[in-house]
CSV table of C-alpha atoms in Angstrom, one decimal:
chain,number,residue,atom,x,y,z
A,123,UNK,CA,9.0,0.9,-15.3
A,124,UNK,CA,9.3,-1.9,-12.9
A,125,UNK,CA,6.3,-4.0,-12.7
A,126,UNK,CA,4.9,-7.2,-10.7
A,127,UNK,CA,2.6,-10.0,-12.3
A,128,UNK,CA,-0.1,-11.7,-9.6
A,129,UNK,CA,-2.3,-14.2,-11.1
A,130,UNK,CA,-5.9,-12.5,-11.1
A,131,UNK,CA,-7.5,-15.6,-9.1
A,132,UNK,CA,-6.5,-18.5,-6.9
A,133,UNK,CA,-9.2,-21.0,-5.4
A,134,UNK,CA,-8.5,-23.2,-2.8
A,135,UNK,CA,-10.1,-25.8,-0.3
A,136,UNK,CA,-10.9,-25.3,3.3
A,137,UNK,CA,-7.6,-26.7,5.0
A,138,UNK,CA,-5.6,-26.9,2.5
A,139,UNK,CA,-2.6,-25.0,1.5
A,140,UNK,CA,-3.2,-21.6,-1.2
A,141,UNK,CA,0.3,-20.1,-3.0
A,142,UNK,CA,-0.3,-17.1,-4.3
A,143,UNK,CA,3.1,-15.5,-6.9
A,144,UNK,CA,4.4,-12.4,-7.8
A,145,UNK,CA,6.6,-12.1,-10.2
A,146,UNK,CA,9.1,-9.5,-11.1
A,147,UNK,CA,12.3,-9.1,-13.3
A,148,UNK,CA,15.1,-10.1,-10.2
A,149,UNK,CA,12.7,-9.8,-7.8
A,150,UNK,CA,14.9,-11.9,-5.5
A,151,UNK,CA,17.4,-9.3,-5.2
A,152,UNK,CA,14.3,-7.0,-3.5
A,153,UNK,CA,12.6,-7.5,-0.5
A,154,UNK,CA,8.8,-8.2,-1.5
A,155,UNK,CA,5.7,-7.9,1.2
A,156,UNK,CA,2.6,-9.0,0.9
A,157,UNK,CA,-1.4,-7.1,1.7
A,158,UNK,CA,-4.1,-8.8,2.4
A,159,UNK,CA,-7.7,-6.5,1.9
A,160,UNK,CA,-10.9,-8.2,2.7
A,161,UNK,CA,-14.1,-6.3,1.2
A,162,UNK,CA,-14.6,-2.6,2.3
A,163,UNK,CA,-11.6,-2.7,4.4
A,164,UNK,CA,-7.8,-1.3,4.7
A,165,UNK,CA,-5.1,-3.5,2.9
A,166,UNK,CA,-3.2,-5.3,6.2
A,167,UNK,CA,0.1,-6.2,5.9
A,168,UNK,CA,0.3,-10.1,6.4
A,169,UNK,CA,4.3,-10.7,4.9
A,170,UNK,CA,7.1,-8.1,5.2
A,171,UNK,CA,10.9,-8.5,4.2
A,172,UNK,CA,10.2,-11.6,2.2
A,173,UNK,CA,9.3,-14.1,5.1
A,174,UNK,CA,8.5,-12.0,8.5
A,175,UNK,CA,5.1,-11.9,9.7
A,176,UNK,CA,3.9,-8.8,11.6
A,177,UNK,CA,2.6,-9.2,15.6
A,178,UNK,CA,-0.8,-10.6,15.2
A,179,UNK,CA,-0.8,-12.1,11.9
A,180,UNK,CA,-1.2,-16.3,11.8
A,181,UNK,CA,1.7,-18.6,11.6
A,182,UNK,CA,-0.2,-20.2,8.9
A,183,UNK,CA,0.8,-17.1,6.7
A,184,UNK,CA,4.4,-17.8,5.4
A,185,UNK,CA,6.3,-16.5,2.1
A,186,UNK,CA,9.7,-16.4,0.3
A,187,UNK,CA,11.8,-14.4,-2.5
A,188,UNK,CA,13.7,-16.2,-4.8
A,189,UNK,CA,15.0,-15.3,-8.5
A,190,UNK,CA,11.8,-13.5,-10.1
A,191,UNK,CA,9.2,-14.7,-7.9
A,192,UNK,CA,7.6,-14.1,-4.4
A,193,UNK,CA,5.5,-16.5,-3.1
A,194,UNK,CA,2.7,-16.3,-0.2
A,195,UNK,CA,1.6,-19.3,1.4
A,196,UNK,CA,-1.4,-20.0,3.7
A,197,UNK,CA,-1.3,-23.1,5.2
A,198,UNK,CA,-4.6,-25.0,6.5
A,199,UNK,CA,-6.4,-21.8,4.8
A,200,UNK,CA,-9.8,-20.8,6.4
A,201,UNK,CA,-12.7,-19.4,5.3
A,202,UNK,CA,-11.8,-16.0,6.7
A,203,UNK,CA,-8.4,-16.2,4.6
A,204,UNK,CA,-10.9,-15.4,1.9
A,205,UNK,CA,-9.9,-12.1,0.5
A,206,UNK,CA,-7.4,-9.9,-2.6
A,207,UNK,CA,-3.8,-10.1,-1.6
A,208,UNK,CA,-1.4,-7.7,-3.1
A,209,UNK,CA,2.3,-7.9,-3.8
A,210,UNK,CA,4.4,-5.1,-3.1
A,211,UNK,CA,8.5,-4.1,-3.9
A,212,UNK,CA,10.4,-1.0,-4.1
A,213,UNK,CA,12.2,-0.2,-7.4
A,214,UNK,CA,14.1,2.8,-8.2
A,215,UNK,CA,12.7,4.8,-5.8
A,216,UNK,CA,9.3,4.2,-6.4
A,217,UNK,CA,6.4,1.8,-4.9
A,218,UNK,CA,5.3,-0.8,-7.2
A,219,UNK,CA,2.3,-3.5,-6.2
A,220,UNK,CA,1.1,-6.6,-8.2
A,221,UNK,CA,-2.6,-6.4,-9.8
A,222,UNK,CA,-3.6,-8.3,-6.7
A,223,UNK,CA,-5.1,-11.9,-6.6
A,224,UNK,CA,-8.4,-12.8,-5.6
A,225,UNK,CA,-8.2,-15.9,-3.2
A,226,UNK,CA,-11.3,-17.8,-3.3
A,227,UNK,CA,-12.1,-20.5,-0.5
A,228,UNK,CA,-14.8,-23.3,-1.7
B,1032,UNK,CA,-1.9,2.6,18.7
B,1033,UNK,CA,-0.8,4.6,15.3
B,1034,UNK,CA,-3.6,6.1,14.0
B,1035,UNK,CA,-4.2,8.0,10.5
B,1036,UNK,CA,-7.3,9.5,9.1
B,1037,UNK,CA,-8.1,10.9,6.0
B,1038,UNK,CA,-10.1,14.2,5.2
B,1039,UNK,CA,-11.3,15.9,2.7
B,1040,UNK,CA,-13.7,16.7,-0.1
B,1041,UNK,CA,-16.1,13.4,-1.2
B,1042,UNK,CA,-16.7,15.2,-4.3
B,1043,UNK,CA,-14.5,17.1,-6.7
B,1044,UNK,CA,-15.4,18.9,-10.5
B,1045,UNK,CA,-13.7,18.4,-13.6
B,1046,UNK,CA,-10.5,20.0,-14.1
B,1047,UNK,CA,-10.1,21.0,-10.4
B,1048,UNK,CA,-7.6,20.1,-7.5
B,1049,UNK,CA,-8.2,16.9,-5.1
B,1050,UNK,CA,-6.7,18.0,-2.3
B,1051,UNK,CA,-6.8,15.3,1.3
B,1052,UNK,CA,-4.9,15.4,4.6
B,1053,UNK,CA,-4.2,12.9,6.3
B,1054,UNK,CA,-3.9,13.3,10.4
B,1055,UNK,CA,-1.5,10.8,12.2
B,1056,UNK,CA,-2.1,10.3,15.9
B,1057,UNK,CA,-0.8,7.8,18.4
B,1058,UNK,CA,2.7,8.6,17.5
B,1059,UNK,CA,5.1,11.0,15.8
B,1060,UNK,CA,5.1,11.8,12.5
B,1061,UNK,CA,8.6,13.0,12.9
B,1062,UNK,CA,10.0,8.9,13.6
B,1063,UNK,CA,12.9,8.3,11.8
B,1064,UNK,CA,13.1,5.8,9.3
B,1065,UNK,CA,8.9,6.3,8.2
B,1066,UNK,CA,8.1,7.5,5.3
B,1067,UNK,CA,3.8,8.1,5.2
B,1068,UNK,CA,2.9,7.8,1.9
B,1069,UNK,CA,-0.6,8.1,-0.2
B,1070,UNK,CA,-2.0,5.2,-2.0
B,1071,UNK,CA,-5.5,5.1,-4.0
B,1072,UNK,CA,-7.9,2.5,-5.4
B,1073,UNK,CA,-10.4,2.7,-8.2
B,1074,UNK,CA,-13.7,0.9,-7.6
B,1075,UNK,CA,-12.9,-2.9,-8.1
B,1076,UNK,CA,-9.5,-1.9,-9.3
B,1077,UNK,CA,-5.6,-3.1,-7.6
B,1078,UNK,CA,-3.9,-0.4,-5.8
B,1079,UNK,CA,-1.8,2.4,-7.2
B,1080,UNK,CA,1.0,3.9,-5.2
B,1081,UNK,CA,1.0,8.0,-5.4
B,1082,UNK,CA,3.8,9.4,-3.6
B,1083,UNK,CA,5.6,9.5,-0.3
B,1084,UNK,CA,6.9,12.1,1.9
B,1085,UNK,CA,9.5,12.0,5.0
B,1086,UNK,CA,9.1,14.6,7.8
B,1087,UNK,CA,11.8,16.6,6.5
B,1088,UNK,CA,10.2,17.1,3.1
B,1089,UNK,CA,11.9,14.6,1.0
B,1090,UNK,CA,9.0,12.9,-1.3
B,1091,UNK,CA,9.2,10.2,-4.0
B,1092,UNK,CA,6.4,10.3,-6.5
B,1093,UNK,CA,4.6,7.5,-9.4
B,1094,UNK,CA,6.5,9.0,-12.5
B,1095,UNK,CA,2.8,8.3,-13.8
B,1096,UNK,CA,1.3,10.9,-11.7
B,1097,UNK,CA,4.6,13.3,-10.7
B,1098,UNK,CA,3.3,16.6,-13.2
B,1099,UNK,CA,0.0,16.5,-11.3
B,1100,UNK,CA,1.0,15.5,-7.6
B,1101,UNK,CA,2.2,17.3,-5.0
B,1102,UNK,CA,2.6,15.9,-1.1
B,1103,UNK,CA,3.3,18.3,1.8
B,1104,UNK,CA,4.0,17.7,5.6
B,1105,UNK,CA,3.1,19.9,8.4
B,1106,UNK,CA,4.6,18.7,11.3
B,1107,UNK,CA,3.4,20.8,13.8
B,1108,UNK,CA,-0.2,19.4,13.2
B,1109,UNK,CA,1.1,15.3,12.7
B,1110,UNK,CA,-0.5,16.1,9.0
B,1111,UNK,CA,0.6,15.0,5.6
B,1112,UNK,CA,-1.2,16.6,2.6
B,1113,UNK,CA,-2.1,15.3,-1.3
B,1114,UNK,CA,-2.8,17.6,-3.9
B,1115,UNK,CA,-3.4,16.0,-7.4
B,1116,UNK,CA,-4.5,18.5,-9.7
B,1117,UNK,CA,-6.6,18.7,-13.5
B,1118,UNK,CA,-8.5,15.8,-12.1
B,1119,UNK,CA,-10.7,13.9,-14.6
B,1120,UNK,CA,-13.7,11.1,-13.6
B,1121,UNK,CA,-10.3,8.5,-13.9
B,1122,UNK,CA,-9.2,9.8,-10.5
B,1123,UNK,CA,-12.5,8.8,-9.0
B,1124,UNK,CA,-11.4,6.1,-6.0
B,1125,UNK,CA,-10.4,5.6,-2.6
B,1126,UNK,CA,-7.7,7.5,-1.5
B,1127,UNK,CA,-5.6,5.8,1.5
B,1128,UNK,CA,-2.8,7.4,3.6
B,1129,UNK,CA,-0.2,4.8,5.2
B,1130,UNK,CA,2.8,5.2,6.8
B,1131,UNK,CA,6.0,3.4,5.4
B,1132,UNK,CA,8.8,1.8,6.9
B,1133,UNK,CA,12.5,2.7,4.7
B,1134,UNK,CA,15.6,1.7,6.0
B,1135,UNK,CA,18.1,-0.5,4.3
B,1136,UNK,CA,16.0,-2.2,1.0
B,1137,UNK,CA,13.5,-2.4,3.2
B,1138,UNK,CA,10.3,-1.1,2.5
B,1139,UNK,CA,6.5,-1.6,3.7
B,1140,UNK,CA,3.2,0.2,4.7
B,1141,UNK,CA,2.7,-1.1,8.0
B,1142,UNK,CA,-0.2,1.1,9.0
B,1143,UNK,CA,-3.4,2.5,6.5
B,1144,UNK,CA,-5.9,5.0,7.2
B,1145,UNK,CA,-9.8,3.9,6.2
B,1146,UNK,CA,-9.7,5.5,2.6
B,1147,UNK,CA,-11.4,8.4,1.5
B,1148,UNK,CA,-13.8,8.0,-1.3
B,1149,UNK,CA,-13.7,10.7,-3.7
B,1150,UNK,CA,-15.8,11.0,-6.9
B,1151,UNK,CA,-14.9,13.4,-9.6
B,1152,UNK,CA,-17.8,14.8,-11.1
B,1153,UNK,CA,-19.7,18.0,-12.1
């Protein structure tokens, strides 16, 4: 079965810019997306198709597919940014997500 | 606005069937190109896809979970149904229904219901 490998935490600096990867054999060739789920609440889509960012979502969320990995960015991260993020593709008919990163901001 | 809300039993025994609907308002659950799918999370755990169904009845299930699932539509009501049975206390989490865009390779939950916590337990 297809799977997709997140890092378990990423810490960053107020301001400064988090990545967060996925990886996934020829994930490239898949269109990945990317959840963001803050404590007690709904995942929220923050990245679909790779790189497009739904209405309402900051410009400071950005990502990109290439060869086996998708990456999320958050540029000039705030403390709200603070949350897990999941990765998400479709293989074979079936929905796959990442093991989710916890994104720290200190 | 889309809406969905889960509903359903908090607490199920042993051996028994988990059975949640999920009620879609603010738009029609008949939309081409949606799938509306069912997703759960164990307590401090990722999330785990379940299964997804299309208005017409078409459904794509985790290979993990396919002997014990079974998702149902009832368009009349804007309802989509899970039934997961011989649950044990592993099934315990949040149970989430989303709806899913599919067309092309594309494929994403753009809306989520609140969750649904249900325990399994005697």
């Amino acid at each position: 079965s297809y799977e997709l490998t997140q890092p378990p935490s990423v810490s960053v600096s107020p301001g400064q810019t988090a990545s967060i990867t996925c990886s996934g054999d020829k994930l490239g060739d898949k269109y990945a997306c990317w959840y963001q789920q803050k404590p007690g609440q709904s995942p929220v889509l923050v990245i679909y198709e790779d790189n497009k960012r739904p209405s309402g979502i900051p410009e400071r969320f950005s990502g990109s597919n290439s060869g086996s990995t998708a990456t999320l960015t958050i540029s000039g991260t705030q403390a709200m940014d603070e949350a897990d993020y999941y990765c998400q593709a479709w293989d074979s008919s079936t929905v796959v997500f990442g093991g989710g990163t916890k994104l720290t901001v200190l | 606005q889309l809406q969905l809300q889960e509903s359903g039993p908090g607490l199920v025994t042993p051996s028994e069937t988990l059975s949640l609907t999920c009620t879609v308002s603010g738009g029609s659950i008949s939309s081409s190109n949606y799938f509306w799918g069912w997703i759960r999370q164990t307590p401090g755990k990722g999330l785990e896809w379940i299964g997804n169904i299309y208005y017409s009845g078409t459904t794509y299930y985790n290979p993990s979970l396919k002997s014990r699932v079974t998702i149902s539509v009832d368009t009349s009501k804007s309802q989509f149904s899970l039934n997961l049975s011989s649950v044990t206390a592993a099934d315990t989490a949040v149970y989430y229904c989303a709806r899913q865009w599919n067309f092309g390779a594309s494929y994403y939950f753009d809306y989520w219901g609140q969750g649904s916590l249900v325990t399994v337990s005697s």
